[in-house]
CSV table of C-alpha atoms and ligand atoms in Angstrom, one decimal:
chain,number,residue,atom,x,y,z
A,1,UNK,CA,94.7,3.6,-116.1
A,2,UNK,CA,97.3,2.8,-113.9
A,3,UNK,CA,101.3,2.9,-114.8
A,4,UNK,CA,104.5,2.7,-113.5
A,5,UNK,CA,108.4,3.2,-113.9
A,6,UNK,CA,111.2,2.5,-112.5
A,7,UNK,CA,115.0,3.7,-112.3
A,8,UNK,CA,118.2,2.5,-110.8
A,9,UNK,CA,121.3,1.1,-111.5
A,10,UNK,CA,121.7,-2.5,-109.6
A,11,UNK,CA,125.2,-0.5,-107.6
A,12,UNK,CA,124.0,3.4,-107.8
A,13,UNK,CA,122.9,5.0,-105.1
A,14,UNK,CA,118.9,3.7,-105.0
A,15,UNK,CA,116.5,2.2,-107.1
A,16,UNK,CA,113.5,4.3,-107.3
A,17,UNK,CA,109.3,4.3,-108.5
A,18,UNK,CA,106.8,6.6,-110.0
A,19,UNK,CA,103.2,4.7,-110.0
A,20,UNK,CA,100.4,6.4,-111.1
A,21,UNK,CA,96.8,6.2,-110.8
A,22,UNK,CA,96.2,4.1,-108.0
A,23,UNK,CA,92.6,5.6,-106.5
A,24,UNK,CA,93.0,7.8,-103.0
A,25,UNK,CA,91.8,6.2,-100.0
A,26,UNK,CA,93.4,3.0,-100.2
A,27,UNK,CA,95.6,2.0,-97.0
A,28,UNK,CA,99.2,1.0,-97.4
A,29,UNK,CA,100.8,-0.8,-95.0
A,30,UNK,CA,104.7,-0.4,-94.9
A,31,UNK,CA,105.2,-3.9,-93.1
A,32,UNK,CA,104.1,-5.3,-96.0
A,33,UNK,CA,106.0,-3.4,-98.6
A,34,UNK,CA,109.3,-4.4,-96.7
A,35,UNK,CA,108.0,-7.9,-96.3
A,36,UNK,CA,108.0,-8.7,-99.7
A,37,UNK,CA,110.9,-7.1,-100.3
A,38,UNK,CA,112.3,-9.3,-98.0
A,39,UNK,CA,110.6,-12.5,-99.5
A,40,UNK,CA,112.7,-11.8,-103.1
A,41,UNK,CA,116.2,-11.4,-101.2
A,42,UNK,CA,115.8,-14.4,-99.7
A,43,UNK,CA,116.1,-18.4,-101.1
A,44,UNK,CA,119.1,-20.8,-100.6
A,45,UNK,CA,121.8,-20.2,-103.6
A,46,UNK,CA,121.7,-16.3,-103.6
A,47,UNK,CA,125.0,-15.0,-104.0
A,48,UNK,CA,127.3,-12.7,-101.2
A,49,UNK,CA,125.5,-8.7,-102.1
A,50,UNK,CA,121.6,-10.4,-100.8
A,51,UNK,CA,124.4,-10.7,-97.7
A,52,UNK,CA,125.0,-6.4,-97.9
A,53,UNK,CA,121.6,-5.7,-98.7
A,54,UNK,CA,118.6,-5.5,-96.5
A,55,UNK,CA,115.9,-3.6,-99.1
A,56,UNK,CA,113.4,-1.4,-97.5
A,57,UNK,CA,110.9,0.8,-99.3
A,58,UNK,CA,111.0,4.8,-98.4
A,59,UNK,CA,107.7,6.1,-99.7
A,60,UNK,CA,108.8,10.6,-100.9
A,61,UNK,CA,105.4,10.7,-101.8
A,62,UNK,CA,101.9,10.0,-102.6
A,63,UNK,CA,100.9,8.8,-99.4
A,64,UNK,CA,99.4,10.7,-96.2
A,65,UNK,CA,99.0,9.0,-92.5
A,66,UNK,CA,99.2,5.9,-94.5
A,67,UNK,CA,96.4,6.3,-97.6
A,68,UNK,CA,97.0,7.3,-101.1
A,69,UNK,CA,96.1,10.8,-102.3
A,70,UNK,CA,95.2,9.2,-105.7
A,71,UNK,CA,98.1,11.6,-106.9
A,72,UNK,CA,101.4,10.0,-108.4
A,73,UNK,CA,103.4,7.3,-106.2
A,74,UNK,CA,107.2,7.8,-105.5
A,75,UNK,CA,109.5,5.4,-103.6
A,76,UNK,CA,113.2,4.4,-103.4
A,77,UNK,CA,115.2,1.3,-102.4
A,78,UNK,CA,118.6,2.3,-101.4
A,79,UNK,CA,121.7,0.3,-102.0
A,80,UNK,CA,123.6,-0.4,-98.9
A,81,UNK,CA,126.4,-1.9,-101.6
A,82,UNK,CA,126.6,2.3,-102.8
A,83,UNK,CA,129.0,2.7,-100.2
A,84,UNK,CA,131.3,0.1,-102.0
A,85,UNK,CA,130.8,1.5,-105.7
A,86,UNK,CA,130.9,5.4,-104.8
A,87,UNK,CA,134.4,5.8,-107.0
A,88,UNK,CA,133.0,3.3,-110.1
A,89,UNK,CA,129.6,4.9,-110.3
A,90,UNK,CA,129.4,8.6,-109.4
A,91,UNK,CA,126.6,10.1,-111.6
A,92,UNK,CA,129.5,13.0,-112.3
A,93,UNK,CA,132.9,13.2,-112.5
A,94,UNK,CA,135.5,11.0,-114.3
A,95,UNK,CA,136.9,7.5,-113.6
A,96,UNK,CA,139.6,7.5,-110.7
A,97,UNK,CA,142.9,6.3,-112.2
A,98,UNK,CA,142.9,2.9,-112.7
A,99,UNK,CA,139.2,1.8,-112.8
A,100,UNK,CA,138.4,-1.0,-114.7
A,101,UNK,CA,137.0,-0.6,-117.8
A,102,UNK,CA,134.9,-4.2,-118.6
A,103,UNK,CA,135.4,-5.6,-122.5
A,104,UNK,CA,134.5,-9.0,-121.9
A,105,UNK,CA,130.7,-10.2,-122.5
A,106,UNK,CA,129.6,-12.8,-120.2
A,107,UNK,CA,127.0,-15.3,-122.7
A,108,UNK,CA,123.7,-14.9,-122.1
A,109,UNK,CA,123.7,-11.9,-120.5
A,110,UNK,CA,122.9,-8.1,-121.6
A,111,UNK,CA,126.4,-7.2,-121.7
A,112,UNK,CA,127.9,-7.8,-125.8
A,113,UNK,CA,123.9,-6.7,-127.3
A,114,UNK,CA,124.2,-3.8,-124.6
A,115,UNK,CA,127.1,-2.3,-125.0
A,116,UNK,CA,126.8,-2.8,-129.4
A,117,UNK,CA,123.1,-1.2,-129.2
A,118,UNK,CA,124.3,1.9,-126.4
A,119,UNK,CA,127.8,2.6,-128.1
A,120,UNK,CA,129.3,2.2,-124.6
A,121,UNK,CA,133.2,1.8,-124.4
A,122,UNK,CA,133.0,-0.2,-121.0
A,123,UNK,CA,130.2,-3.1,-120.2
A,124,UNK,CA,129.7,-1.8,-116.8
A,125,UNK,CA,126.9,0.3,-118.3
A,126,UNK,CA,125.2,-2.5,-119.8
A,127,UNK,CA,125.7,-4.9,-116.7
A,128,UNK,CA,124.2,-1.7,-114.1
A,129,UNK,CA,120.5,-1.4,-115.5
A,130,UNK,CA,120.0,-4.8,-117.2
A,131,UNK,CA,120.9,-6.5,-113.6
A,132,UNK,CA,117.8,-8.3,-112.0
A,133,UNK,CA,118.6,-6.2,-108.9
A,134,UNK,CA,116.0,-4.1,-110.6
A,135,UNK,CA,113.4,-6.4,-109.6
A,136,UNK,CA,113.6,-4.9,-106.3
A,137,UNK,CA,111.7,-1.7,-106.9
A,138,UNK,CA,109.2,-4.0,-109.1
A,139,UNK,CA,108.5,-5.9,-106.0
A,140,UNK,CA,107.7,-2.8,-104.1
A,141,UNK,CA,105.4,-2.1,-106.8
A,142,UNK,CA,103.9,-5.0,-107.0
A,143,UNK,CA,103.1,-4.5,-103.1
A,144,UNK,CA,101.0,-1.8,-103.6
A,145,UNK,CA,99.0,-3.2,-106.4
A,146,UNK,CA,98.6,-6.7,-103.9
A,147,UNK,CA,97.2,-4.1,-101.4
A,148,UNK,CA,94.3,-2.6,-103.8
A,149,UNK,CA,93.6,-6.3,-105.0
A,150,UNK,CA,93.3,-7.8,-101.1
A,151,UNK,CA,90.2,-4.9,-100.9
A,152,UNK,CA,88.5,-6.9,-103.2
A,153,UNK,CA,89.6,-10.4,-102.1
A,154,UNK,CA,91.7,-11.1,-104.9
A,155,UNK,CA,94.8,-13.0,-103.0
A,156,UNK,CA,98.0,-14.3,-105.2
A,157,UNK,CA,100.4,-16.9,-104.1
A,158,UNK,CA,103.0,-19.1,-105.8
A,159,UNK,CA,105.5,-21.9,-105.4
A,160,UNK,CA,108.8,-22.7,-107.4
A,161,UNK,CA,108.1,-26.1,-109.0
A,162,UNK,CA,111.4,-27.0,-110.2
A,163,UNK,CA,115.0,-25.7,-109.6
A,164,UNK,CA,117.7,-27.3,-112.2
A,165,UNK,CA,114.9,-30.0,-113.6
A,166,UNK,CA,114.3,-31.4,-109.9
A,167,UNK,CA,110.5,-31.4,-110.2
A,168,UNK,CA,107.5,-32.5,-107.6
A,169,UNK,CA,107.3,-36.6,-108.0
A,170,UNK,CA,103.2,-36.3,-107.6
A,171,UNK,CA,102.9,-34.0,-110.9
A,172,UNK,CA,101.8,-31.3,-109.1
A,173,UNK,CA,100.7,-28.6,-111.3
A,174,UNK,CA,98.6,-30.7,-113.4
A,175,UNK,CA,96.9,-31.7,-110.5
A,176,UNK,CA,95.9,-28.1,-109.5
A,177,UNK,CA,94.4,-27.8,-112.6
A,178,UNK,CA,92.7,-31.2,-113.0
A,179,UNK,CA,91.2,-30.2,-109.4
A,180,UNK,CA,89.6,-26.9,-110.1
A,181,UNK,CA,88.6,-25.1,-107.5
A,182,UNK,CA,91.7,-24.1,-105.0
A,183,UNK,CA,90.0,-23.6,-101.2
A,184,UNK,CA,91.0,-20.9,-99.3
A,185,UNK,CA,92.4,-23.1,-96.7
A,186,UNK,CA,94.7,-24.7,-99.7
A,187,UNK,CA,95.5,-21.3,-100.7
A,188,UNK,CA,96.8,-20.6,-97.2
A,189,UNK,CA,98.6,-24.0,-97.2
A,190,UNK,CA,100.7,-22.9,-100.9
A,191,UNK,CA,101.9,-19.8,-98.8
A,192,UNK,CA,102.7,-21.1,-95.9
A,193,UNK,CA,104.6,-24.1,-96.9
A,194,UNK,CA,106.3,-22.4,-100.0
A,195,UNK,CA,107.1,-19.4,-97.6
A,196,UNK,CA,108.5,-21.7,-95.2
A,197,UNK,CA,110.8,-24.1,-97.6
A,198,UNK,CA,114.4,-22.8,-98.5
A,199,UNK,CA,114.1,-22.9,-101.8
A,200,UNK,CA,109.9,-21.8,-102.2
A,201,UNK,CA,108.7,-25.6,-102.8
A,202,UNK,CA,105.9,-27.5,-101.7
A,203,UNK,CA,107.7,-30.7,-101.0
A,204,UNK,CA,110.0,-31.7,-98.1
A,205,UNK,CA,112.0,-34.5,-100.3
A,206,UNK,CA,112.4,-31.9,-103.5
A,207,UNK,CA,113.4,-29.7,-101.2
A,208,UNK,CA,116.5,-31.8,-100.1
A,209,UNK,CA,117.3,-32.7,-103.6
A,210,UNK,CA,117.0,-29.0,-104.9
A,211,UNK,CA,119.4,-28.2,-102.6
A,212,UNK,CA,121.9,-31.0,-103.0
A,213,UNK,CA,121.5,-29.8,-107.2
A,214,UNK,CA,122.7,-26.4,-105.8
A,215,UNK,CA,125.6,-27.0,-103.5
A,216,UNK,CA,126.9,-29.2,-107.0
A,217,UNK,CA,126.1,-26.3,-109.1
A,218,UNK,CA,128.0,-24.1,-106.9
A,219,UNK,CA,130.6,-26.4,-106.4
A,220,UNK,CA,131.1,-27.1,-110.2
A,221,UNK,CA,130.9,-23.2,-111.0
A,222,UNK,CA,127.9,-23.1,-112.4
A,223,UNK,CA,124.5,-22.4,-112.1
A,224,UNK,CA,120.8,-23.1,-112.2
A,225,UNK,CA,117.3,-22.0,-113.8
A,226,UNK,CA,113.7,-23.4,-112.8
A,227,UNK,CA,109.9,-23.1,-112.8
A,228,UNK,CA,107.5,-21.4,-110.5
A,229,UNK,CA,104.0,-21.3,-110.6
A,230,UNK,CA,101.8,-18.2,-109.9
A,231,UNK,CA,98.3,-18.3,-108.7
A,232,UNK,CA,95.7,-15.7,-108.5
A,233,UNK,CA,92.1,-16.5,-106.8
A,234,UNK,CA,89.2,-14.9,-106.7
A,235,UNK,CA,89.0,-12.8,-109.8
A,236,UNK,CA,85.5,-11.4,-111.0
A,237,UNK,CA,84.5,-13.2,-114.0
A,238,UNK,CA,85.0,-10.7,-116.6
A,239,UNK,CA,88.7,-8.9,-116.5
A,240,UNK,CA,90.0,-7.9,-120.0
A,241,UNK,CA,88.3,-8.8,-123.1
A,242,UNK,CA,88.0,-10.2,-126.7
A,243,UNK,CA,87.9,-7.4,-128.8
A,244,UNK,CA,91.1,-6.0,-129.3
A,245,UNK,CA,94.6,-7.9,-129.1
A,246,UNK,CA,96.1,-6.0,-126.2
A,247,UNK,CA,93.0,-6.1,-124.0
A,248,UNK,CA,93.2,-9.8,-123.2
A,249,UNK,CA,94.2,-10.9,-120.0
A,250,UNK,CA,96.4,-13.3,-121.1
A,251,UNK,CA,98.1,-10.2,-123.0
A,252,UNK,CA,98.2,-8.3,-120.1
A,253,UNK,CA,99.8,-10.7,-118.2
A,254,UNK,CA,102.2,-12.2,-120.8
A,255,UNK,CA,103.3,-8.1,-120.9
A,256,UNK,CA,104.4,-7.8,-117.2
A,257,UNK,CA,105.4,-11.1,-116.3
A,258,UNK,CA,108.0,-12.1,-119.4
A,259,UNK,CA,109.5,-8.4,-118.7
A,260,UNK,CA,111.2,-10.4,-115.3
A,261,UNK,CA,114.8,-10.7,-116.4
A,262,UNK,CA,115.9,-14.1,-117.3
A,263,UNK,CA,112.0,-15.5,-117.6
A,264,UNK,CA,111.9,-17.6,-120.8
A,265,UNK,CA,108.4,-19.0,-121.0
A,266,UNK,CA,104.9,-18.4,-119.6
A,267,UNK,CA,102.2,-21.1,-119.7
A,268,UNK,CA,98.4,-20.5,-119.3
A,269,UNK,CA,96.9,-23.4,-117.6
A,270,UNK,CA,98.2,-26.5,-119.2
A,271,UNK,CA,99.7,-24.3,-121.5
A,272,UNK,CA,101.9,-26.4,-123.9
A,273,UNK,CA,100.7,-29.8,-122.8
A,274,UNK,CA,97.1,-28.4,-123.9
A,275,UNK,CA,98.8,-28.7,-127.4
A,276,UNK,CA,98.9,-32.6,-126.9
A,277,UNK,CA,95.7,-33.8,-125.8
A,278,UNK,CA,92.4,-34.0,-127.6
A,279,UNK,CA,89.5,-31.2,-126.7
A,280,UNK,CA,87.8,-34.0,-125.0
A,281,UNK,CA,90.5,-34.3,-122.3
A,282,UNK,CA,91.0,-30.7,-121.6
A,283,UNK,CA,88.7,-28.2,-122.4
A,284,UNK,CA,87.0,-27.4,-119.1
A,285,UNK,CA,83.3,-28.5,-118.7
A,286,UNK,CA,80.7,-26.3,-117.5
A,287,UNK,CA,78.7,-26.8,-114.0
A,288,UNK,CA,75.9,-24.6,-111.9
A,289,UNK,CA,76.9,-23.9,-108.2
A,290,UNK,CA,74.2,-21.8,-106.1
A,291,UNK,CA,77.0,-18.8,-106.4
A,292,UNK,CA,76.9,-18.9,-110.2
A,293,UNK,CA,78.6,-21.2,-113.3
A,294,UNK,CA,81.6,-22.9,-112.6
A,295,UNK,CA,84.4,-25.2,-114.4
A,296,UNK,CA,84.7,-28.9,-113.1
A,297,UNK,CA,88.7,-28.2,-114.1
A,298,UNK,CA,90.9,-25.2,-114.7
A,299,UNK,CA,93.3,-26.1,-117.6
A,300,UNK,CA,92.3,-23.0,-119.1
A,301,UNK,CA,93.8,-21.8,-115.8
A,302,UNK,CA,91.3,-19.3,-115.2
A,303,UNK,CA,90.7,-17.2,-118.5
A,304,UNK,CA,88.4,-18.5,-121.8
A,305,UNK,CA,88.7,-15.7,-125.0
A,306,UNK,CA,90.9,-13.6,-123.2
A,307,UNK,CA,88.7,-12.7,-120.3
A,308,UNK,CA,88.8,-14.4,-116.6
A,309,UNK,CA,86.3,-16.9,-115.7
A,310,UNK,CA,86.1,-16.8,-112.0
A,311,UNK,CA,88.5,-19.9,-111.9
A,312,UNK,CA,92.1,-19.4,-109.9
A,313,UNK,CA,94.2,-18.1,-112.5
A,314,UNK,CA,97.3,-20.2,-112.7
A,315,UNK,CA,100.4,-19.8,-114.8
A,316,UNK,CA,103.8,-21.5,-114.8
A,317,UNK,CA,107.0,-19.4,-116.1
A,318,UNK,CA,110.2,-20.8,-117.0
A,319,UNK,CA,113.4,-18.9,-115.6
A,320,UNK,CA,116.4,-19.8,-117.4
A,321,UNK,CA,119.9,-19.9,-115.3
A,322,UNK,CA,122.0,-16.9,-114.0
A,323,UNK,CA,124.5,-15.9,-116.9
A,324,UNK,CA,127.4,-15.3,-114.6
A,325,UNK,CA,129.4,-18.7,-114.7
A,326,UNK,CA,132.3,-19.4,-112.0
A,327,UNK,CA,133.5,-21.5,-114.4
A,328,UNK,CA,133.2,-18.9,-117.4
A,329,UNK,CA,132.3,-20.1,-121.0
A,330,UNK,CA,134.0,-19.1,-124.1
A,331,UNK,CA,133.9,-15.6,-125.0
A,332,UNK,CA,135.6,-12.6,-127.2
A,333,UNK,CA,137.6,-9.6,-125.1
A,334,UNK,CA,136.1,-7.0,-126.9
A,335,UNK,CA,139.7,-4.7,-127.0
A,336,UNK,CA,141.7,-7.6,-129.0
A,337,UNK,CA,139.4,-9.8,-130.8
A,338,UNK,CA,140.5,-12.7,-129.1
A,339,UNK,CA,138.9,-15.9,-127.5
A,340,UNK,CA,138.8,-15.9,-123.9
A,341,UNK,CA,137.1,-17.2,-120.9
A,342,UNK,CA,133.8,-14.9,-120.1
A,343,UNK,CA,134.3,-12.4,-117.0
A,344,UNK,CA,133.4,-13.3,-113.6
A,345,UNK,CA,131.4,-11.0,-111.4
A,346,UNK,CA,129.3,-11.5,-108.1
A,347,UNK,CA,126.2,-13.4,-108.8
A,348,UNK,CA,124.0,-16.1,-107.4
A,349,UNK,CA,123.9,-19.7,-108.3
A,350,UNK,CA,120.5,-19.7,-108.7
A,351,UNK,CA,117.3,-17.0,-108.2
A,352,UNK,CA,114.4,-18.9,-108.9
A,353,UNK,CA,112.8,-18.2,-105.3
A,354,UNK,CA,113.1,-14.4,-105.7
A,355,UNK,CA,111.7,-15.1,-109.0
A,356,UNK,CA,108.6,-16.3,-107.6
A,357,UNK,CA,108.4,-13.3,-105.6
A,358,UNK,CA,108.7,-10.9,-108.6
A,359,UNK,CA,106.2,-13.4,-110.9
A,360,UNK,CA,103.6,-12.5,-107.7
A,361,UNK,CA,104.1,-8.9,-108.0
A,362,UNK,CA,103.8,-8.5,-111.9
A,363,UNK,CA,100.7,-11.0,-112.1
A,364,UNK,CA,99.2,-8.6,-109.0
A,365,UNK,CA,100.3,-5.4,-111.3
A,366,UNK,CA,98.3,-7.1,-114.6
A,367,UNK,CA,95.4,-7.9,-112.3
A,368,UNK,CA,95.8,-4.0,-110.7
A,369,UNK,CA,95.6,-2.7,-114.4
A,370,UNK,CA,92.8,-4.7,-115.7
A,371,UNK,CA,90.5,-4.2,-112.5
A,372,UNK,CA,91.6,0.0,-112.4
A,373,UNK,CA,90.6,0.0,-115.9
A,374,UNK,CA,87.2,-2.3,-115.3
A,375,UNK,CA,85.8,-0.6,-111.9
A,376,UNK,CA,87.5,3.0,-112.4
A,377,UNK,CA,86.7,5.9,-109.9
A,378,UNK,CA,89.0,8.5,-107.9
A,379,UNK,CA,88.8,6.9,-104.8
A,380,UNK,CA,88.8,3.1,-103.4
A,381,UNK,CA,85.4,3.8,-102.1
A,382,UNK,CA,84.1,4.7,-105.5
A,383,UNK,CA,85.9,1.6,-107.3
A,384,UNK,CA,84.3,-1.2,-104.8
A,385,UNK,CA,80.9,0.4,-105.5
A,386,UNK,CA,81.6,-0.3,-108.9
A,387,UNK,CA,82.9,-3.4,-108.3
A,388,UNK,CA,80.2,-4.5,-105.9
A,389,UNK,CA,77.0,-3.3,-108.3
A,390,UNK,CA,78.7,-5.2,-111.0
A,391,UNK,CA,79.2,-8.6,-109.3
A,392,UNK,CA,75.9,-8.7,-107.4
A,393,UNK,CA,74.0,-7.9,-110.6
A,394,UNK,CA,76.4,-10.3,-112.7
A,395,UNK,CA,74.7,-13.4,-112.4
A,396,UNK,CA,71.0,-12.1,-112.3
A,397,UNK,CA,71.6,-10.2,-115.4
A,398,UNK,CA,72.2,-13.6,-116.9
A,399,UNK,CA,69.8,-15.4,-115.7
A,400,UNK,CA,66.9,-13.1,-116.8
A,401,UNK,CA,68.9,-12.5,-120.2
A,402,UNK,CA,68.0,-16.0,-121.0
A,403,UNK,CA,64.6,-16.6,-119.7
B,501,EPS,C1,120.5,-8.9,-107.6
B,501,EPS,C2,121.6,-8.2,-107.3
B,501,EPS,C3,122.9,-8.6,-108.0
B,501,EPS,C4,122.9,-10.1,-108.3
B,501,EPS,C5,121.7,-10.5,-109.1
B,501,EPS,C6,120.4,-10.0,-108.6
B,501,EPS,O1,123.9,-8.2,-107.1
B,501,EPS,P1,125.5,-8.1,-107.6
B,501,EPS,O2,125.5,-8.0,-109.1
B,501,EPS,O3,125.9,-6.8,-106.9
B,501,EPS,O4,126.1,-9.3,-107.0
B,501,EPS,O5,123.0,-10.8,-107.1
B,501,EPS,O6,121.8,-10.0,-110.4
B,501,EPS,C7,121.8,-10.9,-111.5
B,501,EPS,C8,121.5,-12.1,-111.4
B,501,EPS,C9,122.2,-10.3,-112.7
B,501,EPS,O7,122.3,-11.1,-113.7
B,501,EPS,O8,122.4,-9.2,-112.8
B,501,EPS,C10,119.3,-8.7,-106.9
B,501,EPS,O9,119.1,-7.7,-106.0
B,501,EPS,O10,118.3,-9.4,-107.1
């Protein structure tokens, strides 16, 4: 079983790690680590502190001349914007005369439900730990679970889809699922272009729009939600299972990835438009390749009964928009009872391309858990011998099952 947690307040000192049960032997590559922690500060309509920050992982432990020990994981993230915050958020002491103590909740936000549930006398608590800046240490973690998964082949890429309701005009997603299969050199081409847009699209003209949506939206004082889709390929047939609720992969997954701050939705597949079709139209048919049984389409998007199929798994989440507003909606000032105009505080206008980048990292942490769990052992050695006599045996097993 592998595990993680995290700490860190969004403008304390670091955010910080612990993962646990990663086998020994497996090569980490800091590049990476700081490469996708690079990929989620970046996107056009971030706000000023991606402009103080520049994340890099520090690995304290767990790791020797770059392998794991199999023994626990520690790692921090430090906060360049610390320097700014050292007098508002000392981890002793008392408040310098005449810091701010916050009593108005910004809508949509943690800030009224956390400081009611935490009995906290100042908002600042809430707003510290609830802030997405935590995705930061997720995406390190994320990295080391991509870097286990790329020993077996399994690769995951995404795309944002749609930033304030701009979508693709070709209906893109349900065309990756009508189409099936996902070649490697498409695969490539989803990271490359997505990686390469602004804003994490796929198309040059939605890129424009998106943006033009954004420079309103910033304009105007407000701001913007959107989709992304996540993919997944080259799963073994056969990660989590049937027979008991919280070994499903679409549990699994549903677990990590709707923990993102701000996600709203997860779709499977064709998710919610599966709802609106007849069986005929959308369950995927079955076909015999020389490598094994295949599906002639993926709107499952890559599970059947809660276990994967060999298809690209494929999801779409829905991230609503930042709750800090420039131009605040109503709210109550928690000292007098009386309507006001929510708080402003630093934000972005929208994240949607760092959400991607998070989405990436939790679907690679579900897959992580799910193939640790399946193929075991100490050491990466003894995990793809696992993995290797189950797949080569897999189909042969099948074959003479049903002679
Ligand atoms: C974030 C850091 C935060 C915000 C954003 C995400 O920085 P600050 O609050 O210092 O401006 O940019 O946080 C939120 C959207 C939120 O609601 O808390 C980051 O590192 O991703």
């Amino acid at each position: 079983m592998i595990r993680y947690i995290t700490a860190g307040e969004s403008h304390g000192k670091s955010l910080s790690a612990i993962i646990e049960g990663l086998p020994s032997n497996l090569k980490i590559d800091i590049d990476f680590i700081n490469n996708e922690l690079k990929r989620r500060q970046g996107g056009y309509g971030r706000g000023g502190r991606m402009k103080i920050e520049s994340d890099e992982a520090e690995i304290l432990s767990g790791l020797r001349f770059g392998k794991t020990l199999g023994a626990p994981i520690s790692l921090l993230v430090r906060n360049k914007d610390w320097e700014n915050w050292t007098e508002k958020m000392p981890p002793f002491g008392k408040p310098v005369r005449g810091t701010e103590k916050i009593s108005i909740p910004r809508p949509g936000h943690a800030d009224l439900v956390g400081a009611t549930k935490y009995n906290f006398n100042d908002i600042r608590n809430s707003i510290e730990r609830s802030s997405a800046r935590e995705t930061a240490a997720r995406v390190a973690v994320g990295a080391f679970a991509k870097q286990l998964l790329s020993n077996f082949g399994i690769g995951i890429t995404s795309f944002v889809e749609s930033i304030g309701g701009v979508y693709p005009e070709d209906n893109l997603y349900e065309k990756i699922l009508a189409k099936g299969k996902i070649t490697l050199e498409e695969f490539e081409a989803f990271e490359v272009v997505s990686n390469a847009s602004q804003v994490g699209v796929l198309r040059a003209k939605q890129e424009e729009k998106i943006i033009r949506k954004i420079k309103r939206a910033k304009k105007e004082g407000d701001t913007l939600g959107g989709t992304c889709v996540i993919i997944a390929d080259n799963l073994p047939v056969g990660l989590g299972s049937f027979v008991h609720y919280e070994r499903r992969l679409d549990t699994v997954i549903s677990k990590n990835v709707m923990s993102i701050n701000a996600l709203k939705g997860i779709e499977f597949g064709l998710g919610f438009g599966l709802a609106d079709m007849p069986g005929s139209k959308v369950h995927d048919e079955i076909i015999k390749e020389d490598s094994g049984y295949s599906r002639a389409t993926n709107f499952a998007g890559g599970m059947e009964g809660g276990i994967s199929n060999g298809m690209p798994l494929v999801i779409r989440v829905a991230m609503k928009p930042i709750a800090t507003l420039m131009q605040p909606l109503r709210s109550v000032d928690l000292k007098t009872g009386v309507n006001v105009d929510a708080r402003r505080e630093r934000s972005d206008t929208v994240a949607v391309p760092a959400c991607r980048v998070v989405a990436e990292a939790m679907l690679a942490w579900s897959i992580a858990e799910l193939m640790t769990e399946k193929f075991g052992g100490d050491s990466i050695e003894e995990m793809k011998d696992n993995f290797n006599s189950y797949t080569r045996k897999i189909n042969n097993r099948l074959r003479r099952n049903f002679k």
